[in-house]
Amino acid sequence: MNVIDKFHNWRRKQRWNKQYRKGRWDNLKNDRERVRYQTIVKNIEKHGKNGSDILALGCGEGILLENLQDTDFNFFYGMDFSSVSILKANSKQLPKSKFVCADIHTFKPESSYDVIVFNEAFYYIHETEKANVLKTVLAHLNDNGILIISIYREGLGCWEYFDDNSQLKKLEFETVTTDEEKTYWKIGTYKKL
């Protein structure tokens, strides 16, 4: 990213922190979002192994973890761009978890994982960095591990990075709809070959 892009990225972080402080993202706990989270959990249960180590990129306050059963995972590692959301996640003292604030453009996972989730995060990656970020993430996904991508609405300019990747096999792709026509998500689940 060039200097201007880095500045815009910094400004976005400030905006996210302000929004989390003011409760702008409290809607992530509502029934509409719960359906999306339940779809992610269903795919973890269906395609992942019991006792998975999970990495959630764009974890926010840890809502995905709150939707998981203890038996669905061994360890949950959450990363988000907003330091305020990470403070909120850590204040919950959720079991078998660690939450860190990091920039997805430069984030290097601590170990390898059985499940990695791009939780409403991939479309925020700068276009010039999407391939590099995906390469880093796939290097930390165990063989036969699963990658789940949740994208609000269409996610134009995103899906080809997964569909055209020779390291990935598409397992499922679905649209999660709500009672509001313009509120829906596309969720893709892929297996690392």
PDB file of C-alpha atoms in Angstrom:
ATOM      1  CA  MET A   1       0.000   0.000   0.000  1.00  0.00           C
ATOM      2  CA  ASN A   2       1.183   3.496  -0.706  1.00  0.00           C
ATOM      3  CA  VAL A   3       1.302   6.300   1.883  1.00  0.00           C
ATOM      4  CA  ILE A   4      -2.171   7.583   1.008  1.00  0.00           C
ATOM      5  CA  ASP A   5      -3.674   4.097   1.327  1.00  0.00           C
ATOM      6  CA  LYS A   6      -1.949   3.628   4.693  1.00  0.00           C
ATOM      7  CA  PHE A   7      -3.417   6.929   5.868  1.00  0.00           C
ATOM      8  CA  HIS A   8      -6.928   5.853   4.813  1.00  0.00           C
ATOM      9  CA  ASN A   9      -6.386   2.536   6.574  1.00  0.00           C
ATOM     10  CA  TRP A  10      -5.400   4.400   9.775  1.00  0.00           C
ATOM     11  CA  ARG A  11      -8.492   6.633   9.461  1.00  0.00           C
ATOM     12  CA  ARG A  12     -10.692   3.551   9.070  1.00  0.00           C
ATOM     13  CA  LYS A  13      -9.253   2.154  12.301  1.00  0.00           C
ATOM     14  CA  GLN A  14     -10.076   5.384  14.137  1.00  0.00           C
ATOM     15  CA  ARG A  15     -13.632   5.265  12.758  1.00  0.00           C
ATOM     16  CA  TRP A  16     -14.111   1.616  13.814  1.00  0.00           C
ATOM     17  CA  ASN A  17     -12.875   2.351  17.336  1.00  0.00           C
ATOM     18  CA  LYS A  18     -15.232   5.325  17.638  1.00  0.00           C
ATOM     19  CA  GLN A  19     -18.158   3.248  16.366  1.00  0.00           C
ATOM     20  CA  TYR A  20     -17.446   0.403  18.802  1.00  0.00           C
ATOM     21  CA  ARG A  21     -17.198   2.892  21.687  1.00  0.00           C
ATOM     22  CA  LYS A  22     -20.591   4.384  20.791  1.00  0.00           C
ATOM     23  CA  GLY A  23     -22.290   0.982  20.395  1.00  0.00           C
ATOM     24  CA  ARG A  24     -22.733   1.254  16.616  1.00  0.00           C
ATOM     25  CA  TRP A  25     -21.915  -2.451  16.220  1.00  0.00           C
ATOM     26  CA  ASP A  26     -24.221  -3.714  18.968  1.00  0.00           C
ATOM     27  CA  ASN A  27     -26.538  -4.805  16.146  1.00  0.00           C
ATOM     28  CA  LEU A  28     -24.139  -7.722  15.539  1.00  0.00           C
ATOM     29  CA  LYS A  29     -25.895  -9.402  18.470  1.00  0.00           C
ATOM     30  CA  ASN A  30     -29.397  -9.202  16.941  1.00  0.00           C
ATOM     31  CA  ASP A  31     -31.463 -12.040  15.444  1.00  0.00           C
ATOM     32  CA  ARG A  32     -30.574 -11.183  11.833  1.00  0.00           C
ATOM     33  CA  GLU A  33     -26.867 -11.509  12.535  1.00  0.00           C
ATOM     34  CA  ARG A  34     -27.447 -14.598  14.683  1.00  0.00           C
ATOM     35  CA  VAL A  35     -28.628 -16.463  11.568  1.00  0.00           C
ATOM     36  CA  ARG A  36     -25.350 -15.601   9.839  1.00  0.00           C
ATOM     37  CA  TYR A  37     -23.287 -16.690  12.837  1.00  0.00           C
ATOM     38  CA  GLN A  38     -25.283 -19.920  13.091  1.00  0.00           C
ATOM     39  CA  THR A  39     -24.534 -20.647   9.428  1.00  0.00           C
ATOM     40  CA  ILE A  40     -20.811 -20.241  10.086  1.00  0.00           C
ATOM     41  CA  VAL A  41     -21.074 -22.514  13.139  1.00  0.00           C
ATOM     42  CA  LYS A  42     -23.047 -25.091  11.127  1.00  0.00           C
ATOM     43  CA  ASN A  43     -20.240 -25.180   8.543  1.00  0.00           C
ATOM     44  CA  ILE A  44     -17.585 -25.524  11.246  1.00  0.00           C
ATOM     45  CA  GLU A  45     -19.498 -28.457  12.743  1.00  0.00           C
ATOM     46  CA  LYS A  46     -20.209 -30.070   9.365  1.00  0.00           C
ATOM     47  CA  HIS A  47     -16.809 -29.696   7.697  1.00  0.00           C
ATOM     48  CA  GLY A  48     -14.372 -29.171  10.562  1.00  0.00           C
ATOM     49  CA  LYS A  49     -13.074 -31.681  12.999  1.00  0.00           C
ATOM     50  CA  ASN A  50     -14.115 -31.890  16.643  1.00  0.00           C
ATOM     51  CA  GLY A  51     -11.717 -29.973  18.824  1.00  0.00           C
ATOM     52  CA  SER A  52     -10.580 -27.597  16.095  1.00  0.00           C
ATOM     53  CA  ASP A  53      -8.241 -24.700  16.624  1.00  0.00           C
ATOM     54  CA  ILE A  54     -10.050 -21.723  15.102  1.00  0.00           C
ATOM     55  CA  LEU A  55      -8.724 -18.379  13.865  1.00  0.00           C
ATOM     56  CA  ALA A  56     -11.333 -15.654  13.306  1.00  0.00           C
ATOM     57  CA  LEU A  57     -10.184 -12.656  11.269  1.00  0.00           C
ATOM     58  CA  GLY A  58     -12.534  -9.771  11.982  1.00  0.00           C
ATOM     59  CA  CYS A  59     -13.664 -11.260  15.299  1.00  0.00           C
ATOM     60  CA  GLY A  60     -15.088  -8.020  16.718  1.00  0.00           C
ATOM     61  CA  GLU A  61     -16.255  -8.574  20.297  1.00  0.00           C
ATOM     62  CA  GLY A  62     -16.096 -12.378  20.018  1.00  0.00           C
ATOM     63  CA  ILE A  63     -19.705 -12.996  19.029  1.00  0.00           C
ATOM     64  CA  LEU A  64     -18.792 -15.976  16.830  1.00  0.00           C
ATOM     65  CA  LEU A  65     -17.143 -17.636  19.830  1.00  0.00           C
ATOM     66  CA  GLU A  66     -20.261 -16.996  21.908  1.00  0.00           C
ATOM     67  CA  ASN A  67     -22.250 -18.963  19.298  1.00  0.00           C
ATOM     68  CA  LEU A  68     -19.934 -21.993  19.430  1.00  0.00           C
ATOM     69  CA  GLN A  69     -20.392 -24.980  21.724  1.00  0.00           C
ATOM     70  CA  ASP A  70     -17.414 -25.900  23.894  1.00  0.00           C
ATOM     71  CA  THR A  71     -17.056 -29.188  22.003  1.00  0.00           C
ATOM     72  CA  ASP A  72     -16.808 -27.425  18.615  1.00  0.00           C
ATOM     73  CA  PHE A  73     -13.307 -26.136  19.268  1.00  0.00           C
ATOM     74  CA  ASN A  74     -10.099 -26.632  21.206  1.00  0.00           C
ATOM     75  CA  PHE A  75      -8.867 -23.017  21.028  1.00  0.00           C
ATOM     76  CA  PHE A  76     -10.269 -19.810  19.521  1.00  0.00           C
ATOM     77  CA  TYR A  77      -7.902 -17.069  18.374  1.00  0.00           C
ATOM     78  CA  GLY A  78      -9.635 -13.839  17.421  1.00  0.00           C
ATOM     79  CA  MET A  79      -8.063 -10.917  15.576  1.00  0.00           C
ATOM     80  CA  ASP A  80      -9.667  -7.568  14.802  1.00  0.00           C
ATOM     81  CA  PHE A  81      -8.576  -4.160  13.560  1.00  0.00           C
ATOM     82  CA  SER A  82     -10.452  -2.328  16.322  1.00  0.00           C
ATOM     83  CA  SER A  83      -8.672  -2.145  19.670  1.00  0.00           C
ATOM     84  CA  VAL A  84     -11.989  -1.205  21.306  1.00  0.00           C
ATOM     85  CA  SER A  85     -13.685  -4.396  20.067  1.00  0.00           C
ATOM     86  CA  ILE A  86     -10.734  -6.449  21.325  1.00  0.00           C
ATOM     87  CA  LEU A  87     -10.976  -4.801  24.759  1.00  0.00           C
ATOM     88  CA  LYS A  88     -14.660  -5.740  24.840  1.00  0.00           C
ATOM     89  CA  ALA A  89     -13.905  -9.320  23.761  1.00  0.00           C
ATOM     90  CA  ASN A  90     -11.178  -9.725  26.384  1.00  0.00           C
ATOM     91  CA  SER A  91     -13.409  -8.265  29.112  1.00  0.00           C
ATOM     92  CA  LYS A  92     -15.823 -11.177  28.596  1.00  0.00           C
ATOM     93  CA  GLN A  93     -13.101 -13.620  29.671  1.00  0.00           C
ATOM     94  CA  LEU A  94     -14.375 -16.269  27.268  1.00  0.00           C
ATOM     95  CA  PRO A  95     -12.868 -19.737  27.806  1.00  0.00           C
ATOM     96  CA  LYS A  96     -10.185 -21.277  25.592  1.00  0.00           C
ATOM     97  CA  SER A  97      -9.601 -18.033  23.700  1.00  0.00           C
ATOM     98  CA  LYS A  98      -7.216 -15.222  22.946  1.00  0.00           C
ATOM     99  CA  PHE A  99      -8.079 -11.911  21.256  1.00  0.00           C
ATOM    100  CA  VAL A 100      -5.564  -9.533  19.664  1.00  0.00           C
ATOM    101  CA  CYS A 101      -5.722  -6.236  17.837  1.00  0.00           C
ATOM    102  CA  ALA A 102      -3.860  -6.275  14.516  1.00  0.00           C
ATOM    103  CA  ASP A 103      -4.003  -5.005  10.963  1.00  0.00           C
ATOM    104  CA  ILE A 104      -5.029  -7.824   8.636  1.00  0.00           C
ATOM    105  CA  HIS A 105      -2.599  -6.493   6.006  1.00  0.00           C
ATOM    106  CA  THR A 106       0.432  -7.317   8.192  1.00  0.00           C
ATOM    107  CA  PHE A 107      -0.986  -9.918  10.605  1.00  0.00           C
ATOM    108  CA  LYS A 108       0.997 -13.131  11.000  1.00  0.00           C
ATOM    109  CA  PRO A 109      -0.887 -15.897  12.843  1.00  0.00           C
ATOM    110  CA  GLU A 110       0.884 -17.454  15.826  1.00  0.00           C
ATOM    111  CA  SER A 111       0.431 -21.056  14.687  1.00  0.00           C
ATOM    112  CA  SER A 112      -1.588 -23.208  12.297  1.00  0.00           C
ATOM    113  CA  TYR A 113      -5.342 -23.715  12.516  1.00  0.00           C
ATOM    114  CA  ASP A 114      -7.965 -26.259  11.511  1.00  0.00           C
ATOM    115  CA  VAL A 115     -10.535 -23.553  10.748  1.00  0.00           C
ATOM    116  CA  ILE A 116      -9.963 -19.980   9.610  1.00  0.00           C
ATOM    117  CA  VAL A 117     -12.871 -17.575   9.246  1.00  0.00           C
ATOM    118  CA  PHE A 118     -12.823 -14.301   7.343  1.00  0.00           C
ATOM    119  CA  ASN A 119     -15.684 -12.814   9.351  1.00  0.00           C
ATOM    120  CA  GLU A 120     -16.818  -9.815   7.290  1.00  0.00           C
ATOM    121  CA  ALA A 121     -13.154  -8.913   6.813  1.00  0.00           C
ATOM    122  CA  PHE A 122     -11.934  -9.891   3.353  1.00  0.00           C
ATOM    123  CA  TYR A 123     -13.560  -7.017   1.473  1.00  0.00           C
ATOM    124  CA  TYR A 124     -11.787  -4.506   3.744  1.00  0.00           C
ATOM    125  CA  ILE A 125      -8.389  -5.701   2.569  1.00  0.00           C
ATOM    126  CA  HIS A 126      -6.780  -3.294   0.128  1.00  0.00           C
ATOM    127  CA  GLU A 127      -7.043  -4.651  -3.415  1.00  0.00           C
ATOM    128  CA  THR A 128      -3.250  -4.717  -3.851  1.00  0.00           C
ATOM    129  CA  GLU A 129      -2.891  -6.869  -0.709  1.00  0.00           C
ATOM    130  CA  LYS A 130      -5.719  -9.434  -1.028  1.00  0.00           C
ATOM    131  CA  ALA A 131      -3.552 -12.096  -2.702  1.00  0.00           C
ATOM    132  CA  ASN A 132      -0.740 -11.617  -0.150  1.00  0.00           C
ATOM    133  CA  VAL A 133      -3.098 -11.797   2.827  1.00  0.00           C
ATOM    134  CA  LEU A 134      -4.764 -14.935   1.484  1.00  0.00           C
ATOM    135  CA  LYS A 135      -1.348 -16.521   0.856  1.00  0.00           C
ATOM    136  CA  THR A 136      -0.330 -15.797   4.482  1.00  0.00           C
ATOM    137  CA  VAL A 137      -3.607 -17.160   5.824  1.00  0.00           C
ATOM    138  CA  LEU A 138      -3.438 -20.346   3.749  1.00  0.00           C
ATOM    139  CA  ALA A 139       0.119 -20.952   4.990  1.00  0.00           C
ATOM    140  CA  HIS A 140      -1.390 -21.115   8.501  1.00  0.00           C
ATOM    141  CA  LEU A 141      -4.346 -23.349   7.595  1.00  0.00           C
ATOM    142  CA  ASN A 142      -3.701 -27.041   8.244  1.00  0.00           C
ATOM    143  CA  ASP A 143      -4.003 -29.479   5.345  1.00  0.00           C
ATOM    144  CA  ASN A 144      -7.653 -30.497   5.015  1.00  0.00           C
ATOM    145  CA  GLY A 145      -8.517 -27.500   7.181  1.00  0.00           C
ATOM    146  CA  ILE A 146     -11.472 -25.332   6.250  1.00  0.00           C
ATOM    147  CA  LEU A 147     -11.671 -21.691   5.310  1.00  0.00           C
ATOM    148  CA  ILE A 148     -15.001 -19.914   5.796  1.00  0.00           C
ATOM    149  CA  ILE A 149     -15.699 -16.544   4.245  1.00  0.00           C
ATOM    150  CA  SER A 150     -18.695 -14.440   5.273  1.00  0.00           C
ATOM    151  CA  ILE A 151     -19.347 -11.408   3.075  1.00  0.00           C
ATOM    152  CA  TYR A 152     -22.145  -8.877   3.346  1.00  0.00           C
ATOM    153  CA  ARG A 153     -24.139  -8.792   0.123  1.00  0.00           C
ATOM    154  CA  GLU A 154     -22.223  -9.558  -3.065  1.00  0.00           C
ATOM    155  CA  GLY A 155     -18.559  -9.137  -2.158  1.00  0.00           C
ATOM    156  CA  LEU A 156     -17.614  -8.091  -5.663  1.00  0.00           C
ATOM    157  CA  GLY A 157     -13.910  -8.520  -6.265  1.00  0.00           C
ATOM    158  CA  CYS A 158     -13.559 -11.083  -3.501  1.00  0.00           C
ATOM    159  CA  TRP A 159     -14.897 -14.502  -4.454  1.00  0.00           C
ATOM    160  CA  GLU A 160     -12.489 -15.081  -7.349  1.00  0.00           C
ATOM    161  CA  TYR A 161      -9.601 -15.197  -4.855  1.00  0.00           C
ATOM    162  CA  PHE A 162     -11.153 -18.331  -3.374  1.00  0.00           C
ATOM    163  CA  ASP A 163     -12.904 -19.900  -6.369  1.00  0.00           C
ATOM    164  CA  ASP A 164      -9.805 -19.667  -8.594  1.00  0.00           C
ATOM    165  CA  ASN A 165      -7.322 -20.812  -5.952  1.00  0.00           C
ATOM    166  CA  SER A 166      -5.718 -24.202  -6.714  1.00  0.00           C
ATOM    167  CA  GLN A 167      -5.163 -24.831  -2.981  1.00  0.00           C
ATOM    168  CA  LEU A 168      -8.880 -24.691  -2.226  1.00  0.00           C
ATOM    169  CA  LYS A 169     -11.904 -26.839  -2.993  1.00  0.00           C
ATOM    170  CA  LYS A 170     -15.347 -25.301  -2.557  1.00  0.00           C
ATOM    171  CA  LEU A 171     -17.482 -27.332  -0.165  1.00  0.00           C
ATOM    172  CA  GLU A 172     -20.517 -25.086   0.263  1.00  0.00           C
ATOM    173  CA  PHE A 173     -21.770 -21.712  -0.832  1.00  0.00           C
ATOM    174  CA  GLU A 174     -24.973 -20.193   0.414  1.00  0.00           C
ATOM    175  CA  THR A 175     -26.831 -16.946   0.726  1.00  0.00           C
ATOM    176  CA  VAL A 176     -28.223 -16.130   4.155  1.00  0.00           C
ATOM    177  CA  THR A 177     -31.258 -13.921   3.707  1.00  0.00           C
ATOM    178  CA  THR A 178     -33.271 -11.847   6.160  1.00  0.00           C
ATOM    179  CA  ASP A 179     -36.668 -10.161   6.194  1.00  0.00           C
ATOM    180  CA  GLU A 180     -34.968  -7.062   4.753  1.00  0.00           C
ATOM    181  CA  GLU A 181     -34.335  -7.353   1.035  1.00  0.00           C
ATOM    182  CA  LYS A 182     -30.971  -5.572   1.110  1.00  0.00           C
ATOM    183  CA  THR A 183     -29.655  -7.359   4.198  1.00  0.00           C
ATOM    184  CA  TYR A 184     -28.079 -10.676   3.260  1.00  0.00           C
ATOM    185  CA  TRP A 185     -24.724 -12.434   3.358  1.00  0.00           C
ATOM    186  CA  LYS A 186     -22.904 -14.880   1.163  1.00  0.00           C
ATOM    187  CA  ILE A 187     -20.980 -17.563   2.997  1.00  0.00           C
ATOM    188  CA  GLY A 188     -18.477 -19.814   1.285  1.00  0.00           C
ATOM    189  CA  THR A 189     -16.763 -22.810   2.858  1.00  0.00           C
ATOM    190  CA  TYR A 190     -13.588 -24.189   1.297  1.00  0.00           C
ATOM    191  CA  LYS A 191     -11.239 -27.043   2.122  1.00  0.00           C
ATOM    192  CA  LYS A 192      -7.469 -26.721   1.821  1.00  0.00           C
ATOM    193  CA  LEU A 193      -6.095 -29.434  -0.425  1.00  0.00           C
TER     194      LEU A 193
END
